[in-house]
mmCIF file of C-alpha atoms and ligand atoms in Angstrom:
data_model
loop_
_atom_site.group_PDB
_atom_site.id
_atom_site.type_symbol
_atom_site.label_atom_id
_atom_site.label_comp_id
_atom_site.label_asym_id
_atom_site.label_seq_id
_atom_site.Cartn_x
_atom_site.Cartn_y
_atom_site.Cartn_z
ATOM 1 C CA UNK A 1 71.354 114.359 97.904
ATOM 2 C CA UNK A 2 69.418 116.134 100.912
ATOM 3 C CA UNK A 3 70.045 115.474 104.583
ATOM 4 C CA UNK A 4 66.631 113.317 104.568
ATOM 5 C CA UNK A 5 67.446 111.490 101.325
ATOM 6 C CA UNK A 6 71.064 110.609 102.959
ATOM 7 C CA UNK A 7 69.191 109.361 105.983
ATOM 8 C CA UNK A 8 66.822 106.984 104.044
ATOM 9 C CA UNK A 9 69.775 105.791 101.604
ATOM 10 C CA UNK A 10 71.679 104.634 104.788
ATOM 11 C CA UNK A 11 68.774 103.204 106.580
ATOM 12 C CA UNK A 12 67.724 100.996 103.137
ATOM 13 C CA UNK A 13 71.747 99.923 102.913
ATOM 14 C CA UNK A 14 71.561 99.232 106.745
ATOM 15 C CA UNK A 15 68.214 97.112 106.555
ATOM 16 C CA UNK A 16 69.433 94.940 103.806
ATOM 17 C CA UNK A 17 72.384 94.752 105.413
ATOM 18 C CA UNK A 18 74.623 96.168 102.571
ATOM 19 C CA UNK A 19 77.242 98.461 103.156
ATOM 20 C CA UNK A 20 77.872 101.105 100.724
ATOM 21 C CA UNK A 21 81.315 101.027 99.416
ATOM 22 C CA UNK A 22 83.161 104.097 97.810
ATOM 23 C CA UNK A 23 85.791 102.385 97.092
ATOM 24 C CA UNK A 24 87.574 98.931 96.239
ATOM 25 C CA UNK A 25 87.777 96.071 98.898
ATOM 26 C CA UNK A 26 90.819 94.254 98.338
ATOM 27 C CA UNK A 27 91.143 90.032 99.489
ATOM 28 C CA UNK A 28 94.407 89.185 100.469
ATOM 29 C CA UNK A 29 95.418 85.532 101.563
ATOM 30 C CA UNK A 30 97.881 82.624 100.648
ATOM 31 C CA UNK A 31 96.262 80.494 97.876
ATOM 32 C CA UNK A 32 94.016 78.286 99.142
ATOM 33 C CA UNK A 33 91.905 80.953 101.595
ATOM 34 C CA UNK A 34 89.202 81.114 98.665
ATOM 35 C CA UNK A 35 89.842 84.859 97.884
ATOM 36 C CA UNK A 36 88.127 84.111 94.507
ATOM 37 C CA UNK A 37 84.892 82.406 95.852
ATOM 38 C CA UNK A 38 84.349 84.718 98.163
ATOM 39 C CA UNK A 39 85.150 87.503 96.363
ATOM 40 C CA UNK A 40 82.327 86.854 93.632
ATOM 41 C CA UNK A 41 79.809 86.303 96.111
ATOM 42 C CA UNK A 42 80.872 89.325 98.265
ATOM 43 C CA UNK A 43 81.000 91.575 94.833
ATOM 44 C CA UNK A 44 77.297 90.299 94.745
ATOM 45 C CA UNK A 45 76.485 90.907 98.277
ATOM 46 C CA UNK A 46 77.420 94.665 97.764
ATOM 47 C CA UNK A 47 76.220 95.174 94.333
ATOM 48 C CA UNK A 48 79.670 95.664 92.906
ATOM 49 C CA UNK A 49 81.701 94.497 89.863
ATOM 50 C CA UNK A 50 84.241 91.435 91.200
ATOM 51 C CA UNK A 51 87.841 91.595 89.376
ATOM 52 C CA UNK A 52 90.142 88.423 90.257
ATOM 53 C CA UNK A 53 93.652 90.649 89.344
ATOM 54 C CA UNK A 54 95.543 86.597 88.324
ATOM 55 C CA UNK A 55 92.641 87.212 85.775
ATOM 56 C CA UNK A 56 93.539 90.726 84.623
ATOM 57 C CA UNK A 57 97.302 89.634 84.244
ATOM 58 C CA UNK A 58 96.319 86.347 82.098
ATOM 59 C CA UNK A 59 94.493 88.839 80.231
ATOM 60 C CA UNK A 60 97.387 91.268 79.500
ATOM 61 C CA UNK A 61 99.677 88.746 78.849
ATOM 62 C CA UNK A 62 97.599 86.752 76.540
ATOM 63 C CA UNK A 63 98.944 83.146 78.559
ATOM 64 C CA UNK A 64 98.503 81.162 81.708
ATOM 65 C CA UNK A 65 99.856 82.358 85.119
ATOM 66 C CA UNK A 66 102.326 79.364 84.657
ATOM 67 C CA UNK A 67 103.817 80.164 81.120
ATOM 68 C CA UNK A 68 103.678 83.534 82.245
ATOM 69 C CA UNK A 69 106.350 82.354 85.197
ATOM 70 C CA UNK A 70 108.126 79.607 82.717
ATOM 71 C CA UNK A 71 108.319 81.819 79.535
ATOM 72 C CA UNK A 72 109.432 85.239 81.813
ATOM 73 C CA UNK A 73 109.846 84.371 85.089
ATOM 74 C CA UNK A 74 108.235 85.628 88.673
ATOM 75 C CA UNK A 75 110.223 88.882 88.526
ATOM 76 C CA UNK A 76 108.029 89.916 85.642
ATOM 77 C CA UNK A 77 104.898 88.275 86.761
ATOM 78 C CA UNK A 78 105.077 90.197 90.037
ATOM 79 C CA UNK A 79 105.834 93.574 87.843
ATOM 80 C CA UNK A 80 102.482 92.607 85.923
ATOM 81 C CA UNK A 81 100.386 92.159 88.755
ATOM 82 C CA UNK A 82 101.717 95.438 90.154
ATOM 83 C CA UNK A 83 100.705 97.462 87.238
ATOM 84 C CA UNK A 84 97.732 95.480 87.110
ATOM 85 C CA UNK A 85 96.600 96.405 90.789
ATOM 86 C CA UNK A 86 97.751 100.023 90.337
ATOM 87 C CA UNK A 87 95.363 100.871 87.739
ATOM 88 C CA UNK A 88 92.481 99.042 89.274
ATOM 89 C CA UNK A 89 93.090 101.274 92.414
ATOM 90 C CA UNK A 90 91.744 104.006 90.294
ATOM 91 C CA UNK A 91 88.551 102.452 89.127
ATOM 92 C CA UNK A 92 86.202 103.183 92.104
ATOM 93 C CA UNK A 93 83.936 100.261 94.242
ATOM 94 C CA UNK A 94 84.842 97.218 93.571
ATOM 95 C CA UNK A 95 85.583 93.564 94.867
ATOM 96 C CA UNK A 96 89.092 92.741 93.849
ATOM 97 C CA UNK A 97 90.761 89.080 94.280
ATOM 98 C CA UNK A 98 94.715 89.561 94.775
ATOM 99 C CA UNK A 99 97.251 86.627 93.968
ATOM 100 C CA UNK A 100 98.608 85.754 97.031
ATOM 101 C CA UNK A 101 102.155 87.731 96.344
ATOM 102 C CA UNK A 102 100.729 91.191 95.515
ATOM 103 C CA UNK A 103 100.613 92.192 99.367
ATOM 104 C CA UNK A 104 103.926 91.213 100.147
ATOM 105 C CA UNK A 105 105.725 93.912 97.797
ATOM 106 C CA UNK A 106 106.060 97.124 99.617
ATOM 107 C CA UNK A 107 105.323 99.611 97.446
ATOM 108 C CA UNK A 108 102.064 97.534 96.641
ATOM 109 C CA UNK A 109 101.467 96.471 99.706
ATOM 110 C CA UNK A 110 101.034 100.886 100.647
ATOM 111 C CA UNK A 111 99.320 101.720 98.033
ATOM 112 C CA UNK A 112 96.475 98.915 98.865
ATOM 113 C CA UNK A 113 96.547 100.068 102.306
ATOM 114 C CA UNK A 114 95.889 103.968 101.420
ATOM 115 C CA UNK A 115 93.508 103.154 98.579
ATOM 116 C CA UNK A 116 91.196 100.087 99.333
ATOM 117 C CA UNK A 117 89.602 97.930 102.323
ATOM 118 C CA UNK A 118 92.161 95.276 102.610
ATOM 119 C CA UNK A 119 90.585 92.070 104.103
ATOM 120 C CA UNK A 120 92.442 89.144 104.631
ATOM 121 C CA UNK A 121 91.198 85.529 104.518
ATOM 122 C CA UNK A 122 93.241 84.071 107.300
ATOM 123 C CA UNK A 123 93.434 79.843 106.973
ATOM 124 C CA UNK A 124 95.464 77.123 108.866
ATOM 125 C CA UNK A 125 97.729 75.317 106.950
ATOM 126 C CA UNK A 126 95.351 71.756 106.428
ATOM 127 C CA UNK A 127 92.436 73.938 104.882
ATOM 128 C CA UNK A 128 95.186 75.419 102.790
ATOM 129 C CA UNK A 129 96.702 72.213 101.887
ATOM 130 C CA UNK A 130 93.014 70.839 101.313
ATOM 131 C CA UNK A 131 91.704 73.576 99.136
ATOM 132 C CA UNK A 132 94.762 73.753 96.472
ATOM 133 C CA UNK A 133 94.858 70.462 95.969
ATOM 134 C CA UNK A 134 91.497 70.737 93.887
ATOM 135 C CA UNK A 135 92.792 73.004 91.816
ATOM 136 C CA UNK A 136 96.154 73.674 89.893
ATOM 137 C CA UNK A 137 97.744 76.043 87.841
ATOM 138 C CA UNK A 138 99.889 77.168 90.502
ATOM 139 C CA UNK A 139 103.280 77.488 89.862
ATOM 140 C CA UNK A 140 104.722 77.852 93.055
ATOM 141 C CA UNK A 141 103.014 74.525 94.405
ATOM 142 C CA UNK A 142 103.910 72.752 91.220
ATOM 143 C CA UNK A 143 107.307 71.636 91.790
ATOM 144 C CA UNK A 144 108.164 69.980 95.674
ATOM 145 C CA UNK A 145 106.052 69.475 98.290
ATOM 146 C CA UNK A 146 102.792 72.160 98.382
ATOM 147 C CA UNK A 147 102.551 71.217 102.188
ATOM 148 C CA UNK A 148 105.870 72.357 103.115
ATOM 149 C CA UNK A 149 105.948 75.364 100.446
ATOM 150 C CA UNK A 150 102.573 76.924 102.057
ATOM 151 C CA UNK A 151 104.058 76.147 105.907
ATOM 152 C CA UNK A 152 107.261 78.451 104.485
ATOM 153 C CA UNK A 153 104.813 81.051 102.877
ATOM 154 C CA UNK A 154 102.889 81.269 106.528
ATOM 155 C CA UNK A 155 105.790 81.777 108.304
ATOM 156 C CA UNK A 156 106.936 84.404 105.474
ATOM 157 C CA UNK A 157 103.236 86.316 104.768
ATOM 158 C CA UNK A 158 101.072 85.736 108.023
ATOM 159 C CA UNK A 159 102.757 88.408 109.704
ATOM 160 C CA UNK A 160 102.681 90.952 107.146
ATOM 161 C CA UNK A 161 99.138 90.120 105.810
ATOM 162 C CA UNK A 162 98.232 90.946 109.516
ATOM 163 C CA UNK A 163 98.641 94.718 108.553
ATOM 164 C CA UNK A 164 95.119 94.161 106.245
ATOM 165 C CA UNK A 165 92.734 96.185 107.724
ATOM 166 C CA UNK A 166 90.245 93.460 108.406
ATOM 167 C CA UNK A 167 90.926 89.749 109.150
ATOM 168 C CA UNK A 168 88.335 86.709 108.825
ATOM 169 C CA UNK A 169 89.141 83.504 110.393
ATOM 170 C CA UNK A 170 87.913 81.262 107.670
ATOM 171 C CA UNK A 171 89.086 78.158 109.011
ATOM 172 C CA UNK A 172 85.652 75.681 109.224
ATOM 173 C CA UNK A 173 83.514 78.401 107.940
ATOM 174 C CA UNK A 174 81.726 78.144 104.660
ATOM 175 C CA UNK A 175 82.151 80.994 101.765
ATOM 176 C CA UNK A 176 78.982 81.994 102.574
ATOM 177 C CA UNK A 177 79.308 82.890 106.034
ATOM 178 C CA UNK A 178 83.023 84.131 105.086
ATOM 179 C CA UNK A 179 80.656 86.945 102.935
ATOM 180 C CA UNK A 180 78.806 87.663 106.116
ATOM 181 C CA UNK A 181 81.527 88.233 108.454
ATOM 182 C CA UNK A 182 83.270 90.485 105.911
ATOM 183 C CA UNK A 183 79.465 92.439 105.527
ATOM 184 C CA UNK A 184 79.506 92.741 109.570
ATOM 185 C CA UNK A 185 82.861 94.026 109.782
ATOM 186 C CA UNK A 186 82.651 96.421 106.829
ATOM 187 C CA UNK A 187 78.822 97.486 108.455
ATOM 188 C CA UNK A 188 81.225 98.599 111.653
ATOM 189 C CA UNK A 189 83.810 100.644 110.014
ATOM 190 C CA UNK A 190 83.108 104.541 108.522
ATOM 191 C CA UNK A 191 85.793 104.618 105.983
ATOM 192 C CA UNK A 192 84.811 102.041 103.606
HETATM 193 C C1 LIG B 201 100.775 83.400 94.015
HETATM 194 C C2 LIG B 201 99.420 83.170 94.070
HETATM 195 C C3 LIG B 201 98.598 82.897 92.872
HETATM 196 C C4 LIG B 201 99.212 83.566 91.638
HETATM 197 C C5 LIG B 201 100.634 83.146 91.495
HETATM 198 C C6 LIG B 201 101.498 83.481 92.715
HETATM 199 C C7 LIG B 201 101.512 83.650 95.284
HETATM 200 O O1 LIG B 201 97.289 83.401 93.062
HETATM 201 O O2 LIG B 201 99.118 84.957 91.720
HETATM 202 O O3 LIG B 201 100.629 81.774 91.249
HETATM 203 O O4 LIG B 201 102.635 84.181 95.240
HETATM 204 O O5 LIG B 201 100.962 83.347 96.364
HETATM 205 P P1 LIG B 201 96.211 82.730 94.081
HETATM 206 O O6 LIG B 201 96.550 83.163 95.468
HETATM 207 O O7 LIG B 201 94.915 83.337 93.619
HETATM 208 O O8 LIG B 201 96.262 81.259 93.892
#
């Protein structure tokens, strides 16, 4: 592309407000923070495929996320999604929805970092506590009580998911304007 063309290719992305990705945007977030909602509608906002990775793994596996936990346990689930995210790394622009484990493994957790636009859907406990409860197939909030079991995860992943390289408060705001404060942010950042 010539200098000119370059200019009028950023100007049209700038004007309808869509960033140009090169390559994959990663949500990260405890279950609950609507990284799957808002990851489809982002994926649309920037003219990109949208891969939900829990999605990926059900589809390797052939099962559920839960019989995938009750027939081989998290150990292997967490070795799934790892492979999983690894080879989707690879694959260019994208919007990709993590489970809310994937970031805290370190290995992972760098190779995210280093390969994609991590952006993390930051939400107070009651929205969290709200939001699952409309949906289940989640192991870890199957058994005891899901209020105290995200208040421990929190405590555990806030302060590591803080390393994402963008953070939305989505506390109050719809999944709508969730997609437009992650289109601002990525607007203002040159290595997208
Ligand atoms: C998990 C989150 C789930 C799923 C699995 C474990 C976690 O995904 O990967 O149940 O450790 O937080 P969602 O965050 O999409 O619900």
């Amino acid at each position: 592309m010539g200098h000119g063309n370059v200019q009028m290719f950023k100007e049209k992305a700038n004007l309808s407000r869509q960033p140009v990705i090169t390559r994959p945007v990663v949500l990260i977030g405890l279950m609950g923070a609507g990284k799957s909602t808002v990851g489809r509608r982002l994926a649309k906002a920037l003219s990109v495929t949208f891969i939900d990775s829990d999605d990926e793994i059900k589809k390797a596996a052939g099962c559920s996320i839960e019989d995938i936990f009750e027939l081989y346990g998290e150990a292997e689930f967490r070795a799934g999604e790892k492979r999983v995210m690894d080879r989707l790394m690879d694959e260019g622009p994208m919007v990709l929805a993590t489970g809310g484990g994937a970031f805290m493994d370190p290995g992972l957790r760098q190779r995210l970092l280093h390969a994609s636009t991590t952006v993390w859907l930051k939400a107070d406990l009651d929205a969290l506590v709200e939001r699952t409860s409309r949906r289940g197939g989640r192991p870890l909030l199957s058994t005891g009580d899901p209020r105290k079991t995200l208040q421990k995860l929190i405590t555990e992943r806030y302060p590591v998911y803080q390393q994402a390289t963008i953070a939305i408060d989505t506390n109050g705001a719809t999944h709508d304007r969730a997609v437009d404060m992650i289109v601002t942010a990525l607007m203002n950042r040159s290595d997208i």
